[in-house]
């Protein structure tokens, strides 16, 4: 096996449009579809556990968690058929338990919904409509228990679920149907009969053992109890609520996610949309919980319904909206996401939803009740489109990505957190991180931007006019960066931002660029199969390897830059060194899209178009020696290995990012070094510091104001309580006086014993009241003291925090001042040293300059003397050249005259050529037509021969019958001979006039065929002549190139004349004469054959007609004789029975017409006329058959003549 292995430790992404897209496993653990598998996520501790799909998986289509939360059912799309898999959810990692569906067991395009039974024994699956199926599995035994067909009215969502209390009852909804099935004895039997108009049910949920709530595409909620409709309501389309908040100006959005990132967006602002277009409500998701259910009737909102005692069974209690991104370029778009699935935690304290734009949100139900509330992100916002760029840095454990969703994001792969995210108005195609992690380079559709990564923002520091930059990269030292501008690679300085050099040479689109470790070498590849290695010191190609049949998509370099690994469209991994391909490793019917090499050089990683990752060891082998891992649901777009070889980072078209832990099985740990210490420095703008200090000052002022307010409130409370005590004392004294007066009156009236008793009672009551009032007063005093102590503590705490903050700021700025002062002192010392060095340099420069001036003076004096001598020589040469020039001008004039004469001759030759071309075309068409007529004649002759053979066979049969008849009627030979002579005379008179129009038809068809052959030959000759003219023009153009060379021109014209005039005329005439003679001979031979065949056919035809007439006549004679014989026999019988009168009377009428044989015999003239009519009908029939064999024109002519 391969020595390289990887393990996924984090996944940033979510797969949209998955049935049951998110489910709770524990109170803080959820599972959702991501890439080509599922992801277990603890959204507080931020740990990830990836569950890869089966082999050849193309992504999850539906998932379901068992009620005991021990098993996970997954429906995966595959190239051949859908796959159903069940995983056991252990504490460490999920384990594949069973693979259920195959092509034979479940023949369907895709499985769109899954559900477990309450006891987790059964797994039910629904396939895609309109020809849907419902299949029930005993999944532990991998046994298909029952299948039933569920036809639908059309395409659309389909959902299936088990009754939460009954293992045998299943509910399925879809476009036009709501059905309940009961499983018994290996069959699924329908329980309900659907009534009313069919609805398009998008989702449903079980509220109890008998109640099912369903949502339709028209916003209608329907409650069914045991299959019967009990309650129904229609929800309206919801608009986002208005809430005034301060919004940030500008066209860019920014997210900052630190330790508590999800709390920052808990209460976003919404604004009412200006557009008046209202969409129809549509219940896209519904889920049940103990108090009622939750549903989503409109994009971006979830309504919570609770059960009531009134007539309406359920009443809306709360609406929860998705958070609006107030910093986005389109803030209102975030609340337009369709909510595809809803789930509740086991304790029903948390609700999590997934959307169609790859986002996950959560809402805590234990919060204070509000009519309108808002979701917050489950962890952080994810990419919603294909990722186009990925890069990492050396100083920090971060990676940068960009996507077609117009956002740039900074991720921390150590803490599994999103640190920065900013959205722009243009699409981002590529991103590169500076090695320090403080800057990044992003290629947009309009410009290339150099961006500073601040503490809470991304600041565009510099822009470059590079449109649609698809690749950019910082050097390993960070002092240079490269950007692709069309077919040119531009190298810039990261310090001065100057364009240092341009690398030109690529003819196709550049797909990948890489720097060597020492930044002296640069490698690039393009779509025309070129891999170039550039030397950056000379800005020239150092080596190249071109394979035009391959479209390269990615390259990678070893640490020493001696070996290049390249992948492309030809399904191989190429190892290139020394300008040649050293080795090609097959991909086994998969296209490699990206490649990365570890720093140690022992491991090679490749990504495929199917989304899988392959890990190989180096050196490569031609065997299938690699580990393949299911990861992404789309093609892998980018891949890189961290500088310490500990992590592999991959990104894909499905919008997911995978962090893989790298294990080198043969070499042990990836590196023998200790774990790197990452930098913690961040950038911050001076304006941000000023804002922070101003905020601190504002807070200090607020603290002072609060302190004064609290003092004032305490004084007011003291005054209030003092006044209250005084009023109570006054009331008490009044009551005491009143009681004393009453007491005196009662004392006077009542008996002394009773008086003493009453006195005791009143004293006890007053004492109790006084004690109560004292207790109240003491409690109030205690409360006021506590309030004072609390406010004092708060003030003390604020003063301490203020003093601490001031101390920290003082220390920070004192350190900065000390550093700056030290730097100033160093700079002063450096300035002094530089001034001294400068003075020394000036002296040396002056001395060297004087010496160089003397040397240059001597040098240039010598050069001046040499130039004068050479000038004299050149003057003599110029005189000679002038004479030569005059002679050449005369020769040019003569050559021009010759050229004009040659042009006139050329025109004449062209006219001759045109006339010859016309003749050639005419001859060719004639030859072609003649060949066509010959072929047609041969076909006709063949058909006539076949017909003649059939007639001979028929003749043989007739001859046999004739012999039989001759034996029977030998006595009638003389009469038959006479009738034959008469028939011959009549047939001669009838047939010979018909033969003349047949000859005319044959002549007409021959002439028409000749015309067609001539036309075809002319067309062919025209085509040949056009090609001949094109060749002549090309040769003439080539000859015209020698117009400055008369001799070559003359020779060229002679060659043209000999090639196209003399040779062509002689060859054409000879070939034409030979072909004409040959065709004439063939025509004469064929004509003779045709005439002979015609004569033979006519003779045979006449003979057959005559024999047929004679035979018919003989048959008629025999019939007449037979009738006469029958009559004679009947007459003899009647003569023998004369004694019987009745018989004589009965036989008398029948014997009267047979008394004389002359009456029974037919009239010979009538008989001959009937025979002639029958023969004429046969002649017409034969003529029709001949017309079918001949052309349509001759057939119409025969009809007219007949």
Short mmCIF file of N, CA, C and O in Angstrom, two decimals, residues 836-916:
data_model
loop_
_atom_site.label_atom_id
_atom_site.label_comp_id
_atom_site.label_asym_id
_atom_site.label_seq_id
_atom_site.Cartn_x
_atom_site.Cartn_y
_atom_site.Cartn_z
N UNK A 836 29.58 60.01 6.99
CA UNK A 836 31.03 59.83 6.90
C UNK A 836 31.39 58.98 5.68
O UNK A 836 32.32 59.31 4.93
N UNK A 837 30.64 57.88 5.53
CA UNK A 837 30.92 57.03 4.36
C UNK A 837 30.68 57.80 3.08
O UNK A 837 31.43 57.63 2.09
N UNK A 838 29.64 58.64 3.07
CA UNK A 838 29.34 59.43 1.87
C UNK A 838 30.48 60.39 1.52
O UNK A 838 30.85 60.54 0.35
N UNK A 839 31.06 61.04 2.54
CA UNK A 839 32.17 61.94 2.28
C UNK A 839 33.37 61.20 1.71
O UNK A 839 34.01 61.65 0.75
N UNK A 840 33.67 60.03 2.31
CA UNK A 840 34.77 59.23 1.78
C UNK A 840 34.50 58.79 0.35
O UNK A 840 35.39 58.82 -0.51
N UNK A 841 33.25 58.37 0.09
CA UNK A 841 32.88 57.96 -1.26
C UNK A 841 33.03 59.11 -2.25
O UNK A 841 33.46 58.92 -3.39
N UNK A 842 32.65 60.33 -1.83
CA UNK A 842 32.78 61.49 -2.72
C UNK A 842 34.24 61.71 -3.13
O UNK A 842 34.54 61.95 -4.31
N UNK A 843 35.14 61.64 -2.13
CA UNK A 843 36.56 61.82 -2.45
C UNK A 843 37.03 60.78 -3.45
O UNK A 843 37.68 61.08 -4.44
N UNK A 844 36.69 59.50 -3.17
CA UNK A 844 37.11 58.43 -4.08
C UNK A 844 36.51 58.60 -5.46
O UNK A 844 37.17 58.39 -6.48
N UNK A 845 35.25 59.05 -5.49
CA UNK A 845 34.58 59.23 -6.79
C UNK A 845 35.25 60.33 -7.60
O UNK A 845 35.46 60.21 -8.81
N UNK A 846 35.60 61.45 -6.91
CA UNK A 846 36.29 62.54 -7.63
C UNK A 846 37.62 62.06 -8.20
O UNK A 846 37.96 62.33 -9.36
N UNK A 847 38.41 61.35 -7.38
CA UNK A 847 39.69 60.84 -7.86
C UNK A 847 39.51 59.86 -9.01
O UNK A 847 40.18 59.96 -10.04
N UNK A 848 38.61 58.92 -8.83
CA UNK A 848 38.37 57.95 -9.91
C UNK A 848 37.84 58.63 -11.15
O UNK A 848 38.18 58.26 -12.29
N UNK A 849 36.99 59.67 -10.96
CA UNK A 849 36.44 60.39 -12.12
C UNK A 849 37.51 61.08 -12.94
O UNK A 849 37.48 61.05 -14.19
N UNK A 850 38.49 61.71 -12.28
CA UNK A 850 39.57 62.38 -13.02
C UNK A 850 40.36 61.38 -13.84
O UNK A 850 40.68 61.62 -15.02
N UNK A 851 40.68 60.25 -13.20
CA UNK A 851 41.45 59.23 -13.94
C UNK A 851 40.63 58.70 -15.12
O UNK A 851 41.16 58.52 -16.24
N UNK A 852 39.35 58.43 -14.91
CA UNK A 852 38.51 57.92 -16.00
C UNK A 852 38.38 58.94 -17.12
O UNK A 852 38.34 58.59 -18.30
N UNK A 853 38.32 60.24 -16.78
CA UNK A 853 38.20 61.28 -17.82
C UNK A 853 39.44 61.29 -18.72
O UNK A 853 39.32 61.37 -19.95
N UNK A 854 40.62 61.18 -18.13
CA UNK A 854 41.85 61.15 -18.94
C UNK A 854 41.86 59.92 -19.83
O UNK A 854 42.20 60.00 -21.02
N UNK A 855 41.50 58.78 -19.27
CA UNK A 855 41.47 57.56 -20.08
C UNK A 855 40.49 57.68 -21.23
O UNK A 855 40.77 57.30 -22.37
N UNK A 856 39.30 58.21 -20.94
CA UNK A 856 38.28 58.35 -21.98
C UNK A 856 38.72 59.33 -23.06
O UNK A 856 38.42 59.14 -24.25
N UNK A 857 39.46 60.41 -22.65
CA UNK A 857 39.93 61.38 -23.64
C UNK A 857 40.87 60.72 -24.64
O UNK A 857 40.72 60.87 -25.86
N UNK A 858 41.84 59.96 -24.10
CA UNK A 858 42.77 59.24 -25.00
C UNK A 858 42.02 58.25 -25.88
O UNK A 858 42.29 58.14 -27.08
N UNK A 859 41.07 57.55 -25.28
CA UNK A 859 40.33 56.53 -26.03
C UNK A 859 39.55 57.15 -27.18
O UNK A 859 39.57 56.67 -28.32
N UNK A 860 38.81 58.24 -26.89
CA UNK A 860 37.98 58.85 -27.93
C UNK A 860 38.80 59.54 -29.01
O UNK A 860 38.38 59.62 -30.16
N UNK A 861 39.99 60.06 -28.69
CA UNK A 861 40.88 60.63 -29.73
C UNK A 861 41.31 59.55 -30.70
O UNK A 861 41.33 59.77 -31.92
N UNK A 862 41.67 58.39 -30.17
CA UNK A 862 42.04 57.28 -31.06
C UNK A 862 40.86 56.88 -31.95
O UNK A 862 41.03 56.66 -33.14
N UNK A 863 39.69 56.76 -31.32
CA UNK A 863 38.51 56.39 -32.11
C UNK A 863 38.21 57.42 -33.19
O UNK A 863 37.78 57.08 -34.29
N UNK A 864 38.46 58.73 -32.92
CA UNK A 864 38.20 59.78 -33.90
C UNK A 864 39.10 59.60 -35.12
O UNK A 864 38.64 59.74 -36.27
N UNK A 865 40.40 59.32 -34.89
CA UNK A 865 41.30 59.09 -36.02
C UNK A 865 40.86 57.89 -36.86
O UNK A 865 40.85 57.93 -38.09
N UNK A 866 40.46 56.82 -36.16
CA UNK A 866 40.00 55.62 -36.89
C UNK A 866 38.75 55.93 -37.70
O UNK A 866 38.61 55.47 -38.84
N UNK A 867 37.83 56.70 -37.15
CA UNK A 867 36.59 57.05 -37.85
C UNK A 867 36.88 57.89 -39.09
O UNK A 867 36.23 57.74 -40.13
N UNK A 868 37.83 58.82 -38.99
CA UNK A 868 38.19 59.64 -40.17
C UNK A 868 38.71 58.78 -41.30
O UNK A 868 38.32 58.94 -42.46
N UNK A 869 39.63 57.84 -40.98
CA UNK A 869 40.16 56.95 -42.01
C UNK A 869 39.05 56.11 -42.64
O UNK A 869 38.99 55.96 -43.86
N UNK A 870 38.19 55.57 -41.78
CA UNK A 870 37.10 54.75 -42.32
C UNK A 870 36.14 55.59 -43.16
O UNK A 870 35.57 55.11 -44.15
N UNK A 871 35.98 56.87 -42.83
CA UNK A 871 35.09 57.77 -43.59
C UNK A 871 35.60 57.95 -45.01
O UNK A 871 34.83 57.97 -45.98
N UNK A 872 36.93 58.12 -45.15
CA UNK A 872 37.52 58.28 -46.49
C UNK A 872 37.28 57.03 -47.33
O UNK A 872 36.91 57.09 -48.51
N UNK A 873 37.48 55.86 -46.71
CA UNK A 873 37.25 54.61 -47.44
C UNK A 873 35.79 54.48 -47.86
O UNK A 873 35.49 54.05 -48.98
N UNK A 874 34.88 54.87 -47.00
CA UNK A 874 33.46 54.74 -47.30
C UNK A 874 33.04 55.66 -48.44
O UNK A 874 32.16 55.31 -49.22
N UNK A 875 33.64 56.81 -48.53
CA UNK A 875 33.31 57.70 -49.65
C UNK A 875 33.63 57.06 -50.98
O UNK A 875 32.85 57.15 -51.94
N UNK A 876 34.79 56.40 -51.07
CA UNK A 876 35.14 55.70 -52.32
C UNK A 876 34.15 54.59 -52.63
O UNK A 876 33.71 54.42 -53.77
N UNK A 877 33.78 53.86 -51.61
CA UNK A 877 32.81 52.78 -51.81
C UNK A 877 31.45 53.32 -52.24
O UNK A 877 30.75 52.70 -53.05
N UNK A 878 31.06 54.49 -51.73
CA UNK A 878 29.78 55.09 -52.11
C UNK A 878 29.75 55.43 -53.59
O UNK A 878 28.74 55.24 -54.27
N UNK A 879 30.86 55.93 -54.14
CA UNK A 879 30.90 56.24 -55.58
C UNK A 879 30.69 55.00 -56.43
O UNK A 879 29.93 55.01 -57.40
N UNK A 880 31.37 53.92 -56.02
CA UNK A 880 31.20 52.66 -56.76
C UNK A 880 29.75 52.18 -56.68
O UNK A 880 29.15 51.74 -57.67
N UNK A 881 29.17 52.30 -55.51
CA UNK A 881 27.79 51.85 -55.33
C UNK A 881 26.80 52.69 -56.13
O UNK A 881 25.79 52.18 -56.62
N UNK A 882 27.09 53.98 -56.28
CA UNK A 882 26.20 54.83 -57.10
C UNK A 882 26.18 54.37 -58.54
O UNK A 882 25.12 54.33 -59.19
N UNK A 883 27.36 54.03 -59.05
CA UNK A 883 27.42 53.52 -60.44
C UNK A 883 26.59 52.23 -60.57
O UNK A 883 25.83 52.05 -61.52
N UNK A 884 26.77 51.34 -59.60
CA UNK A 884 26.02 50.08 -59.64
C UNK A 884 24.52 50.35 -59.55
O UNK A 884 23.72 49.71 -60.22
N UNK A 885 24.15 51.34 -58.76
CA UNK A 885 22.73 51.65 -58.59
C UNK A 885 22.11 52.12 -59.90
O UNK A 885 21.00 51.74 -60.26
N UNK A 886 22.83 52.95 -60.66
CA UNK A 886 22.31 53.42 -61.95
C UNK A 886 22.10 52.26 -62.91
O UNK A 886 21.08 52.18 -63.61
N UNK A 887 23.08 51.34 -62.94
CA UNK A 887 22.92 50.18 -63.84
C UNK A 887 21.74 49.31 -63.41
O UNK A 887 20.98 48.82 -64.25
N UNK A 888 21.58 49.14 -62.11
CA UNK A 888 20.47 48.33 -61.63
C UNK A 888 19.12 48.96 -61.93
O UNK A 888 18.13 48.28 -62.22
N UNK A 889 19.04 50.30 -61.89
CA UNK A 889 17.80 50.98 -62.23
C UNK A 889 17.42 50.74 -63.69
O UNK A 889 16.24 50.53 -64.01
N UNK A 890 18.43 50.80 -64.58
CA UNK A 890 18.15 50.49 -65.99
C UNK A 890 17.61 49.06 -66.14
O UNK A 890 16.65 48.81 -66.87
N UNK A 891 18.29 48.13 -65.46
CA UNK A 891 17.83 46.73 -65.52
C UNK A 891 16.40 46.59 -64.99
O UNK A 891 15.59 45.82 -65.53
N UNK A 892 16.08 47.34 -63.97
CA UNK A 892 14.73 47.29 -63.41
C UNK A 892 13.69 47.73 -64.42
O UNK A 892 12.62 47.14 -64.55
N UNK A 893 13.99 48.81 -65.15
CA UNK A 893 13.05 49.28 -66.18
C UNK A 893 12.82 48.21 -67.22
O UNK A 893 11.69 47.96 -67.65
N UNK A 894 13.93 47.57 -67.66
CA UNK A 894 13.79 46.49 -68.66
C UNK A 894 12.94 45.35 -68.08
O UNK A 894 12.07 44.79 -68.77
N UNK A 895 13.18 44.99 -66.83
CA UNK A 895 12.43 43.91 -66.22
C UNK A 895 10.94 44.26 -66.09
O UNK A 895 10.07 43.41 -66.29
N UNK A 896 10.66 45.52 -65.81
CA UNK A 896 9.26 45.93 -65.72
C UNK A 896 8.53 45.78 -67.04
O UNK A 896 7.37 45.36 -67.10
N UNK A 897 9.25 46.15 -68.14
CA UNK A 897 8.65 45.94 -69.46
C UNK A 897 8.37 44.47 -69.71
O UNK A 897 7.29 44.09 -70.21
N UNK A 898 9.38 43.62 -69.40
CA UNK A 898 9.17 42.18 -69.58
C UNK A 898 7.98 41.68 -68.75
O UNK A 898 7.19 40.84 -69.20
N UNK A 899 7.85 42.23 -67.55
CA UNK A 899 6.75 41.79 -66.68
C UNK A 899 5.40 42.16 -67.28
O UNK A 899 4.44 41.38 -67.23
N UNK A 900 5.30 43.36 -67.86
CA UNK A 900 4.03 43.76 -68.49
C UNK A 900 3.70 42.85 -69.65
O UNK A 900 2.53 42.44 -69.82
N UNK A 901 4.73 42.52 -70.44
CA UNK A 901 4.49 41.59 -71.55
C UNK A 901 4.02 40.23 -71.03
O UNK A 901 3.10 39.62 -71.59
N UNK A 902 4.66 39.77 -69.99
CA UNK A 902 4.27 38.48 -69.41
C UNK A 902 2.84 38.52 -68.86
O UNK A 902 2.10 37.54 -68.92
N UNK A 903 2.44 39.67 -68.32
CA UNK A 903 1.07 39.79 -67.83
C UNK A 903 0.06 39.65 -68.95
O UNK A 903 -0.98 38.98 -68.81
N UNK A 904 0.37 40.30 -70.12
CA UNK A 904 -0.52 40.17 -71.27
C UNK A 904 -0.61 38.72 -71.72
O UNK A 904 -1.70 38.20 -72.02
N UNK A 905 0.56 38.06 -71.78
CA UNK A 905 0.55 36.65 -72.16
C UNK A 905 -0.24 35.82 -71.14
O UNK A 905 -0.95 34.87 -71.50
N UNK A 906 -0.09 36.18 -69.88
CA UNK A 906 -0.82 35.46 -68.82
C UNK A 906 -2.32 35.58 -69.02
O UNK A 906 -3.07 34.60 -68.86
N UNK A 907 -2.81 36.77 -69.36
CA UNK A 907 -4.24 36.95 -69.61
C UNK A 907 -4.72 36.08 -70.76
O UNK A 907 -5.78 35.45 -70.70
N UNK A 908 -3.90 36.07 -71.84
CA UNK A 908 -4.26 35.22 -72.98
C UNK A 908 -4.34 33.75 -72.55
O UNK A 908 -5.28 33.03 -72.93
N UNK A 909 -3.33 33.32 -71.80
CA UNK A 909 -3.32 31.93 -71.34
C UNK A 909 -4.54 31.61 -70.45
O UNK A 909 -5.11 30.53 -70.54
N UNK A 910 -4.92 32.58 -69.64
CA UNK A 910 -6.10 32.36 -68.80
C UNK A 910 -7.35 32.19 -69.63
O UNK A 910 -8.21 31.34 -69.32
N UNK A 911 -7.50 32.98 -70.70
CA UNK A 911 -8.66 32.81 -71.58
C UNK A 911 -8.68 31.43 -72.21
O UNK A 911 -9.72 30.77 -72.30
N UNK A 912 -7.47 31.02 -72.68
CA UNK A 912 -7.38 29.68 -73.28
C UNK A 912 -7.76 28.62 -72.26
O UNK A 912 -8.48 27.66 -72.56
N UNK A 913 -7.27 28.78 -71.06
CA UNK A 913 -7.55 27.79 -69.99
C UNK A 913 -9.04 27.73 -69.72
O UNK A 913 -9.61 26.64 -69.53
N UNK A 914 -9.72 28.88 -69.67
CA UNK A 914 -11.16 28.88 -69.41
C UNK A 914 -11.92 28.12 -70.49
O UNK A 914 -12.82 27.32 -70.20
N UNK A 915 -11.54 28.39 -71.77
CA UNK A 915 -12.24 27.68 -72.85
C UNK A 915 -12.00 26.18 -72.75
O UNK A 915 -12.91 25.37 -72.94
N UNK A 916 -10.72 25.80 -72.44
CA UNK A 916 -10.41 24.37 -72.30
C UNK A 916 -11.18 23.74 -71.12
O UNK A 916 -11.62 22.60 -71.20
#
